[in-house]
PDB file of C-alpha atoms in Angstrom:
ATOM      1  CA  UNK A1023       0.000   0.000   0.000  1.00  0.00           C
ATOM      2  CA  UNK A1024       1.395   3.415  -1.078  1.00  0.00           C
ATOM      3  CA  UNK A1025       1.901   6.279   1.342  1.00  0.00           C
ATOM      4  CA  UNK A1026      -1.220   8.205  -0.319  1.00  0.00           C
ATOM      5  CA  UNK A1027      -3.192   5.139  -0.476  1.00  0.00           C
ATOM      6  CA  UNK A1028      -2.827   4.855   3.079  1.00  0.00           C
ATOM      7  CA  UNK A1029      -3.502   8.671   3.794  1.00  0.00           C
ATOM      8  CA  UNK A1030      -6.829   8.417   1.436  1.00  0.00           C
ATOM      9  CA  UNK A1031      -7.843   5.430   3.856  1.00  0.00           C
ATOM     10  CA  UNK A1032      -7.912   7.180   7.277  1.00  0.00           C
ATOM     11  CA  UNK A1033      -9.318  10.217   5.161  1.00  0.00           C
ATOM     12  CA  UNK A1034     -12.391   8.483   4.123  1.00  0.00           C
ATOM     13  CA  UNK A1035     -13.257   8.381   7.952  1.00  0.00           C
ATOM     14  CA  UNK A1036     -12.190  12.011   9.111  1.00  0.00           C
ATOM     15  CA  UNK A1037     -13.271  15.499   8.872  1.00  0.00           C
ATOM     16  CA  UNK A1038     -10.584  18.479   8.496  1.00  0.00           C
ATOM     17  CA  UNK A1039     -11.405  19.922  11.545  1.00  0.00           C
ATOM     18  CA  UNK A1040     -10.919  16.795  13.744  1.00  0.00           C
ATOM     19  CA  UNK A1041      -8.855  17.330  16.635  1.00  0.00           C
ATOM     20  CA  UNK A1042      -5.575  15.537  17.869  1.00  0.00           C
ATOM     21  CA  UNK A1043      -6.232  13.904  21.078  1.00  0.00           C
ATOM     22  CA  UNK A1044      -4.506  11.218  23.331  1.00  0.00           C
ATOM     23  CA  UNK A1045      -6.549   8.698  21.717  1.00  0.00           C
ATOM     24  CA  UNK A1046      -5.230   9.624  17.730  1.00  0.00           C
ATOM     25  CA  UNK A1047      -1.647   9.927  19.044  1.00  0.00           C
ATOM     26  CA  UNK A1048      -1.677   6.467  20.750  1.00  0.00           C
ATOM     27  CA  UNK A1049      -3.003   5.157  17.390  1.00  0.00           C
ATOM     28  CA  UNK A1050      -0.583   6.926  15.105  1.00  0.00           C
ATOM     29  CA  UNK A1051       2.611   6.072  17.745  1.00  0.00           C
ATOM     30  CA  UNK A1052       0.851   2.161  17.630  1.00  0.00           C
ATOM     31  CA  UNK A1053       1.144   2.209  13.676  1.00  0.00           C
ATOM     32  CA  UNK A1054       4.672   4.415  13.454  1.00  0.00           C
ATOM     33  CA  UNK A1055       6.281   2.048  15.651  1.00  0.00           C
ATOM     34  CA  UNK A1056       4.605  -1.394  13.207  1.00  0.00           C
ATOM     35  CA  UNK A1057       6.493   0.867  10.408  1.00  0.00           C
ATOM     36  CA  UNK A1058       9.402   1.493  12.472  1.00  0.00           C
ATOM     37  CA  UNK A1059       9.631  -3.018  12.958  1.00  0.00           C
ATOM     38  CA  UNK A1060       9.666  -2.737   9.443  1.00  0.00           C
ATOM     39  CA  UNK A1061      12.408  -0.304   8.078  1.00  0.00           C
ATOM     40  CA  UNK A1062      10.159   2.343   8.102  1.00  0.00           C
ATOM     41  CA  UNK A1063       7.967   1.067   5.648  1.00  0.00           C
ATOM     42  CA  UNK A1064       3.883   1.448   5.173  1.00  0.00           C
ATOM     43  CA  UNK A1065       2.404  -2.097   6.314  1.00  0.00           C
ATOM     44  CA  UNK A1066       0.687  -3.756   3.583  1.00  0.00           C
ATOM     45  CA  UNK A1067      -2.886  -4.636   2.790  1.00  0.00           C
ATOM     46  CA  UNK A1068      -4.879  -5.058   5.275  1.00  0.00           C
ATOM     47  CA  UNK A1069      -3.391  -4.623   8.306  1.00  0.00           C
ATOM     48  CA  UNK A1070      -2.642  -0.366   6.701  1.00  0.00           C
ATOM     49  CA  UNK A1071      -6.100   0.195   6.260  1.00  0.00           C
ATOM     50  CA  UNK A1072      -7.054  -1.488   9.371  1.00  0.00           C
ATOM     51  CA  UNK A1073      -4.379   0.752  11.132  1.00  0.00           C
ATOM     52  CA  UNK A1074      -5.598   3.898   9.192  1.00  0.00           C
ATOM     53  CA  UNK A1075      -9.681   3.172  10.345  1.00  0.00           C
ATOM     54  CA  UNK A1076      -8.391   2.627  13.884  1.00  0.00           C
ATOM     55  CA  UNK A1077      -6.672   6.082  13.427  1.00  0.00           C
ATOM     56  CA  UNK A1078     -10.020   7.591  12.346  1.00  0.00           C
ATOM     57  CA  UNK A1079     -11.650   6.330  14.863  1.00  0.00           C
ATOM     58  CA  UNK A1080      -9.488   7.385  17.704  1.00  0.00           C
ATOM     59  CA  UNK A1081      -9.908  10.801  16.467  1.00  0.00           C
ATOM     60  CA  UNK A1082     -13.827  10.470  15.954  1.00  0.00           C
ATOM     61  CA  UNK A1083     -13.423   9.860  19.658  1.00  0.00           C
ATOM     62  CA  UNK A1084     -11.421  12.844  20.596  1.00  0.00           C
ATOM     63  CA  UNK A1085     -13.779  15.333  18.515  1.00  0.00           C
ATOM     64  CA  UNK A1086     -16.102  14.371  20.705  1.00  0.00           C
ATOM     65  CA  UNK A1087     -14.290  14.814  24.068  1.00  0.00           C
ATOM     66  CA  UNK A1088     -13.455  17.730  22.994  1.00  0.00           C
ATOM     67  CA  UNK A1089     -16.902  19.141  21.912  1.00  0.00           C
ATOM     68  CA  UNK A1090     -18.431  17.473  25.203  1.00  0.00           C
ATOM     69  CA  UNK A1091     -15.278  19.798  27.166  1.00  0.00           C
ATOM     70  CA  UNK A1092     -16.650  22.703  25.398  1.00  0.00           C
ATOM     71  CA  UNK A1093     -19.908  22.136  26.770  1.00  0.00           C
ATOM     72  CA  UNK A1094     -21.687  24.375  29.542  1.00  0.00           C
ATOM     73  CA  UNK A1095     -23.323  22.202  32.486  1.00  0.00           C
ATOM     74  CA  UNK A1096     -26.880  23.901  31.328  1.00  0.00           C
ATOM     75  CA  UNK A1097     -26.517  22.770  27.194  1.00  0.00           C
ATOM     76  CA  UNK A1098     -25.347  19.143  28.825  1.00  0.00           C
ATOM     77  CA  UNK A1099     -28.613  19.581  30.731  1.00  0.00           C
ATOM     78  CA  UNK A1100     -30.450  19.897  28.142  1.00  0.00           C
ATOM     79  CA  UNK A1101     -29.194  17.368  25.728  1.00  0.00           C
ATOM     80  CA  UNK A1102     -29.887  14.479  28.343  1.00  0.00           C
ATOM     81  CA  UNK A1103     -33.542  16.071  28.698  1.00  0.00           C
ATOM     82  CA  UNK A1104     -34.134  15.764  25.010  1.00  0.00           C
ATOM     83  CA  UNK A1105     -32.344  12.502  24.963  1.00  0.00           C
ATOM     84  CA  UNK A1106     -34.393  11.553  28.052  1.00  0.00           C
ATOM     85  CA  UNK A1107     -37.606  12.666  26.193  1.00  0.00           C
ATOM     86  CA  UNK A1108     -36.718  10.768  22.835  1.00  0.00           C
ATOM     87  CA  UNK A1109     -36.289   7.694  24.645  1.00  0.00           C
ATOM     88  CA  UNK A1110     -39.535   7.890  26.659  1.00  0.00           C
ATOM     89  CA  UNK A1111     -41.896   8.524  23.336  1.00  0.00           C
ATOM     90  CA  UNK A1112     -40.080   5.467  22.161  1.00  0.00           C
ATOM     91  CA  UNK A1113     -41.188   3.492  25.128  1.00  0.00           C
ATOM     92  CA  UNK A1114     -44.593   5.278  25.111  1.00  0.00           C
ATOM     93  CA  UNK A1115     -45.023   4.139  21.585  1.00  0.00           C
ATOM     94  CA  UNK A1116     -44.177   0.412  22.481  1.00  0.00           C
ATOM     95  CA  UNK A1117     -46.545   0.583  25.307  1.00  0.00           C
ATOM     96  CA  UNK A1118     -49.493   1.741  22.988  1.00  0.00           C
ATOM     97  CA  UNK A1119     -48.768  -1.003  20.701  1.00  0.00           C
ATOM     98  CA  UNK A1120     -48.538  -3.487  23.404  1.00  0.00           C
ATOM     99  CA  UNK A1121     -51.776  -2.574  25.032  1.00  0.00           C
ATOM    100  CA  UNK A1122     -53.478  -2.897  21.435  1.00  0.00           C
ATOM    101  CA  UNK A1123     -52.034  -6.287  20.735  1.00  0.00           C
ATOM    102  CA  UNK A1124     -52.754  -7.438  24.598  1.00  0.00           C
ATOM    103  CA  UNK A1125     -56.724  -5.894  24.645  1.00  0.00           C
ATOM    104  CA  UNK A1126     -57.311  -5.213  20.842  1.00  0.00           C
ATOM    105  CA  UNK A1127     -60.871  -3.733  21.976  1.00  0.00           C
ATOM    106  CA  UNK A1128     -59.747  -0.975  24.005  1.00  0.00           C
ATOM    107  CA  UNK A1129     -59.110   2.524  22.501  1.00  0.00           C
ATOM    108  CA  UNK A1130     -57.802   4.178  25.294  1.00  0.00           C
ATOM    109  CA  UNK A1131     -56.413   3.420  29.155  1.00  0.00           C
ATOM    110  CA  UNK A1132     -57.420   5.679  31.558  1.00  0.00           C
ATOM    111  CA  UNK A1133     -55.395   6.972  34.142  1.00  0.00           C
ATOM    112  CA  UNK A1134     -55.796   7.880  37.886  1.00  0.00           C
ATOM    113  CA  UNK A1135     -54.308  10.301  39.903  1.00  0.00           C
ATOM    114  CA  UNK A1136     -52.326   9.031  42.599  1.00  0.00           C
ATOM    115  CA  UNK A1137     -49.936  11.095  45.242  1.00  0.00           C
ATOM    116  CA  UNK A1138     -49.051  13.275  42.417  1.00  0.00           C
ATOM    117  CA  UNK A1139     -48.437  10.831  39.293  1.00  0.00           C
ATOM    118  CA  UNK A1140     -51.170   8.593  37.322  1.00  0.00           C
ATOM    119  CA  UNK A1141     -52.183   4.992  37.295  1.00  0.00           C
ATOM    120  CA  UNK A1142     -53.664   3.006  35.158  1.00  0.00           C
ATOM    121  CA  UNK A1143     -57.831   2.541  36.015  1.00  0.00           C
ATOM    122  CA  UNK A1144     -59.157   1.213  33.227  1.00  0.00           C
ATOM    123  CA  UNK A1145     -58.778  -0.121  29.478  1.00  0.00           C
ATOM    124  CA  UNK A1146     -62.305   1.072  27.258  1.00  0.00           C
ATOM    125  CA  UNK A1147     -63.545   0.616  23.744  1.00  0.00           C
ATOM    126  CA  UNK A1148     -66.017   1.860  21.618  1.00  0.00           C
ATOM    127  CA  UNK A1149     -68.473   4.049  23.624  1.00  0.00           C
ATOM    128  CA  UNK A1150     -66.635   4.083  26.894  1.00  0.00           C
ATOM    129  CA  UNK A1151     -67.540   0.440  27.459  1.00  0.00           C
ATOM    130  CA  UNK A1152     -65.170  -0.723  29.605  1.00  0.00           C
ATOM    131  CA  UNK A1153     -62.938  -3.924  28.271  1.00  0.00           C
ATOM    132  CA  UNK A1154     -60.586  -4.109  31.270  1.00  0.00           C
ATOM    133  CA  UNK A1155     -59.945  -2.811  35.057  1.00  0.00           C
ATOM    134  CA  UNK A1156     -56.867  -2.786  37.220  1.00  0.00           C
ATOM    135  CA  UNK A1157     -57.322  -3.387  40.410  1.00  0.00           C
ATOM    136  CA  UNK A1158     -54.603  -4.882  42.707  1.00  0.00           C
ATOM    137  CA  UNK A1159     -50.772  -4.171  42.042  1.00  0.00           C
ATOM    138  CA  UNK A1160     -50.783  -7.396  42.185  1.00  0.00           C
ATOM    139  CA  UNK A1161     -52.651  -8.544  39.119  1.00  0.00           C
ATOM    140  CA  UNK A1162     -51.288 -10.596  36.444  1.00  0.00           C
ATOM    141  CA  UNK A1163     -51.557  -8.748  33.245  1.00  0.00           C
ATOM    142  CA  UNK A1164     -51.866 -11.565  30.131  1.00  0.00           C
ATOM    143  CA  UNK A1165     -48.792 -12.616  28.259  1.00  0.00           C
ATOM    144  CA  UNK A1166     -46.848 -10.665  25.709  1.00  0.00           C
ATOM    145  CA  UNK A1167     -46.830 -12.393  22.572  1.00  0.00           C
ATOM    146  CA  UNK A1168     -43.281 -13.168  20.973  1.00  0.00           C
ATOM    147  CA  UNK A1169     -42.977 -10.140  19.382  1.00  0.00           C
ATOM    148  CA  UNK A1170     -43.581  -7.892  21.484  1.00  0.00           C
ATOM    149  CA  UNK A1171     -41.225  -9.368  24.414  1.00  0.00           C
ATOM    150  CA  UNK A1172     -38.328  -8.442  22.502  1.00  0.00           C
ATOM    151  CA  UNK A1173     -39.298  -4.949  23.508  1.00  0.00           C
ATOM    152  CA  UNK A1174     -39.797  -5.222  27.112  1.00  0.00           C
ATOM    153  CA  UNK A1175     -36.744  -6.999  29.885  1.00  0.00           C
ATOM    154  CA  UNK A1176     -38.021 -10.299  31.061  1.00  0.00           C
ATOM    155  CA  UNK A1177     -41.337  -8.952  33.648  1.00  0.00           C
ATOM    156  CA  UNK A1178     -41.390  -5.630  32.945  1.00  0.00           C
ATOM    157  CA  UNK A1179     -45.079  -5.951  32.133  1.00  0.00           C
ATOM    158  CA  UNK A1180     -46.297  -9.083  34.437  1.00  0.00           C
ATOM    159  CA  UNK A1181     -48.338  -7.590  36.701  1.00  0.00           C
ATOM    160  CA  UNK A1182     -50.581  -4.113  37.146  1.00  0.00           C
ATOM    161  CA  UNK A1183     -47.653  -2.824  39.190  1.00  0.00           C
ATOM    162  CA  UNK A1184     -45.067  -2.859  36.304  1.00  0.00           C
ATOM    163  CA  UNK A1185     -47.561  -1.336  34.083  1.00  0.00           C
ATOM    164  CA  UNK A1186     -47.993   1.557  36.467  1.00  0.00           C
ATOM    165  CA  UNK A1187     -44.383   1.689  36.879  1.00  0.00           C
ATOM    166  CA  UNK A1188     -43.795   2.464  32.933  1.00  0.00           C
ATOM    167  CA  UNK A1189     -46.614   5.438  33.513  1.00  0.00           C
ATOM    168  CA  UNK A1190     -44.876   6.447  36.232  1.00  0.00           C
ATOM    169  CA  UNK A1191     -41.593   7.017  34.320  1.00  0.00           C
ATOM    170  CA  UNK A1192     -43.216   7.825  31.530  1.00  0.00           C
ATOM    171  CA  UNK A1193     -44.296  11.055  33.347  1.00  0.00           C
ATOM    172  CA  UNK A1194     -40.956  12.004  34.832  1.00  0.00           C
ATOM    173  CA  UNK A1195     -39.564  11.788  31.823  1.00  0.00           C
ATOM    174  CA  UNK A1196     -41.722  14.533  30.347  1.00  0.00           C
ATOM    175  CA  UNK A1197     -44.899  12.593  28.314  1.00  0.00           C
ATOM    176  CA  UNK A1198     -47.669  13.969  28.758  1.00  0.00           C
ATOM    177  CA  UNK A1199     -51.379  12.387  28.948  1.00  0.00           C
ATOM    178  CA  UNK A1200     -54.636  12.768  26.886  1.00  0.00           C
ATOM    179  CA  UNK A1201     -57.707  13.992  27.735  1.00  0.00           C
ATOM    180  CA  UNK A1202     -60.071  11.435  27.266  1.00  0.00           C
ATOM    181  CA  UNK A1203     -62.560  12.324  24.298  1.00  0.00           C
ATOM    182  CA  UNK A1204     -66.240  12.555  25.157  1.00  0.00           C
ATOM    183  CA  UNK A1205     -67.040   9.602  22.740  1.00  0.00           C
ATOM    184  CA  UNK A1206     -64.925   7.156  24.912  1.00  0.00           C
ATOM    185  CA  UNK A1207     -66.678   9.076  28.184  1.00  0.00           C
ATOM    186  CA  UNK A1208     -69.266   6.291  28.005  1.00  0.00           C
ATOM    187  CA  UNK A1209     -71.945   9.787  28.060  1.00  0.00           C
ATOM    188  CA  UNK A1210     -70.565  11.013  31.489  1.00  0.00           C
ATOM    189  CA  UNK A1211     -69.512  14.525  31.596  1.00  0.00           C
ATOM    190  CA  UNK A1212     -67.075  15.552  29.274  1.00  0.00           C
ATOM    191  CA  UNK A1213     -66.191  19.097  31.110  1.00  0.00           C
ATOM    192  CA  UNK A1214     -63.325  18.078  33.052  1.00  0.00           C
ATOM    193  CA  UNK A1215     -59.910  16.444  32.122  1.00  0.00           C
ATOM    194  CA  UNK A1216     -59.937  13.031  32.575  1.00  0.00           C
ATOM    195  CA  UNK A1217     -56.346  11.709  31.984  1.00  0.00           C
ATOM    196  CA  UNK A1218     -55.511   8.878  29.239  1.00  0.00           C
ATOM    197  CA  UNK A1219     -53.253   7.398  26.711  1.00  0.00           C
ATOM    198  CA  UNK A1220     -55.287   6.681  23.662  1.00  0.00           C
ATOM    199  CA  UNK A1221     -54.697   3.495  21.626  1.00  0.00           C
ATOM    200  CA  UNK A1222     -55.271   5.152  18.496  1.00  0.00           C
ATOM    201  CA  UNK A1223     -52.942   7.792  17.991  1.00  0.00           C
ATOM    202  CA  UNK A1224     -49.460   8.093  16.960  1.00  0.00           C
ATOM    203  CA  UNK A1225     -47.527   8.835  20.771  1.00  0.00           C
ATOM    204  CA  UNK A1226     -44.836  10.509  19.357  1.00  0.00           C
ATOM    205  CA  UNK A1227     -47.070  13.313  18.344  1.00  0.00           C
ATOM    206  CA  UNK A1228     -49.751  12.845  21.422  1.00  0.00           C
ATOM    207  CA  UNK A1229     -47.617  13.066  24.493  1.00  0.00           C
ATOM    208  CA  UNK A1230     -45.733  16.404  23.620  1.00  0.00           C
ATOM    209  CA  UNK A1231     -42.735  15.429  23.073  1.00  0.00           C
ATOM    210  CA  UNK A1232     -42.008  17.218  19.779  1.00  0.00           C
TER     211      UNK A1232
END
């Protein structure tokens, strides 16, 4: 491998502004010294080009140590919030999906306030009509199917407890709940919020997290 061969390797991986860090000078020393073994020669094919991505890499790595020391404690902040908030409408969406495939019936679980957070009350269809309760923490909530488990670690959604644990974070992390519409109200009064996660809406866009 020529000498510009092996620079238009490592180049395919790096911007221009890229900094030098501890990282990209332990990589270049690591490959200087294999050239060094061999009377100062460029290794050949592929151990060069394997030498020049581990270069890149190493100062992929220091770009962003350095852009994370640039940081203020406030814009660090806030980038864990939003990366915080991402995450949770991802879960939020994999609940809603997991709740239709588990009670394909209900439109919408309602939620109860309790000491400050929600819980879930009740699954309901068409009408209001109720298709499930939750009583007890204790209740056994019916099997994931196999696709869905893939989604969740191994009892995360057993019983009514871990359920209202996922609402529970769901809420510190920022998602918001629905109002339940009046058509789901079952004809009680439709004047005062009633909280909810509907079943038939996109989360991402629902929960206000945009």
């Amino acid at each position: 491998m020529s000498k510009s061969d092996f620079i238009n390797a490592a180049a395919e991986r790096v911007r221009d502004d890229a900094p030098l860090g501890a990282r990209t000078r332990g990589e270049i020393a690591r490959f200087m010294a294999h050239a060094a073994a061999d009377d100062g020669h460029i290794p050949e094919e592929p151990e060069a080009r394997r030498a020049a991505v581990r270069i890149a890499e190493a100062l992929e790595q220091d770009r962003g140590q350095a852009q994370k020391a640039g940081q203020t404690a406030w814009s660090r902040l806030n980038d864990l919030h939003r990366q915080q908030r991402d995450a949770a409408a991802g879960v939020a969406k994999n609940l809603v999906e997991t709740l239709q495939a588990l009670y394909p019936a209900a439109l919408a679980l309602v939620l109860a306030e309790k000491h400050g957070g929600f819980v879930a009350a009740r699954l309901v269809g068409a009408g209001g009509s109720t298709v499930s309760e939750f009583g007890l923490d204790t209740a056994r909530l019916p099997q994931l199917p196999a696709p869905l488990q893939e989604r969740w670690p191994e009892g995360a959604l057993a019983r009514v407890k871990e359920l209202n644990d996922v609402i529970a974070t769901l809420w510190a992390c920022g998602i918001g709940f629905d109002d339940l519409p009046a058509d789901l109200r079952g004809g009680a009064d439709d004047t005062y919020y009633v909280p909810a996660l509907l079943l038939t809406a996109d989360p991402g866009c629902e929960c206000g997290c945009d």
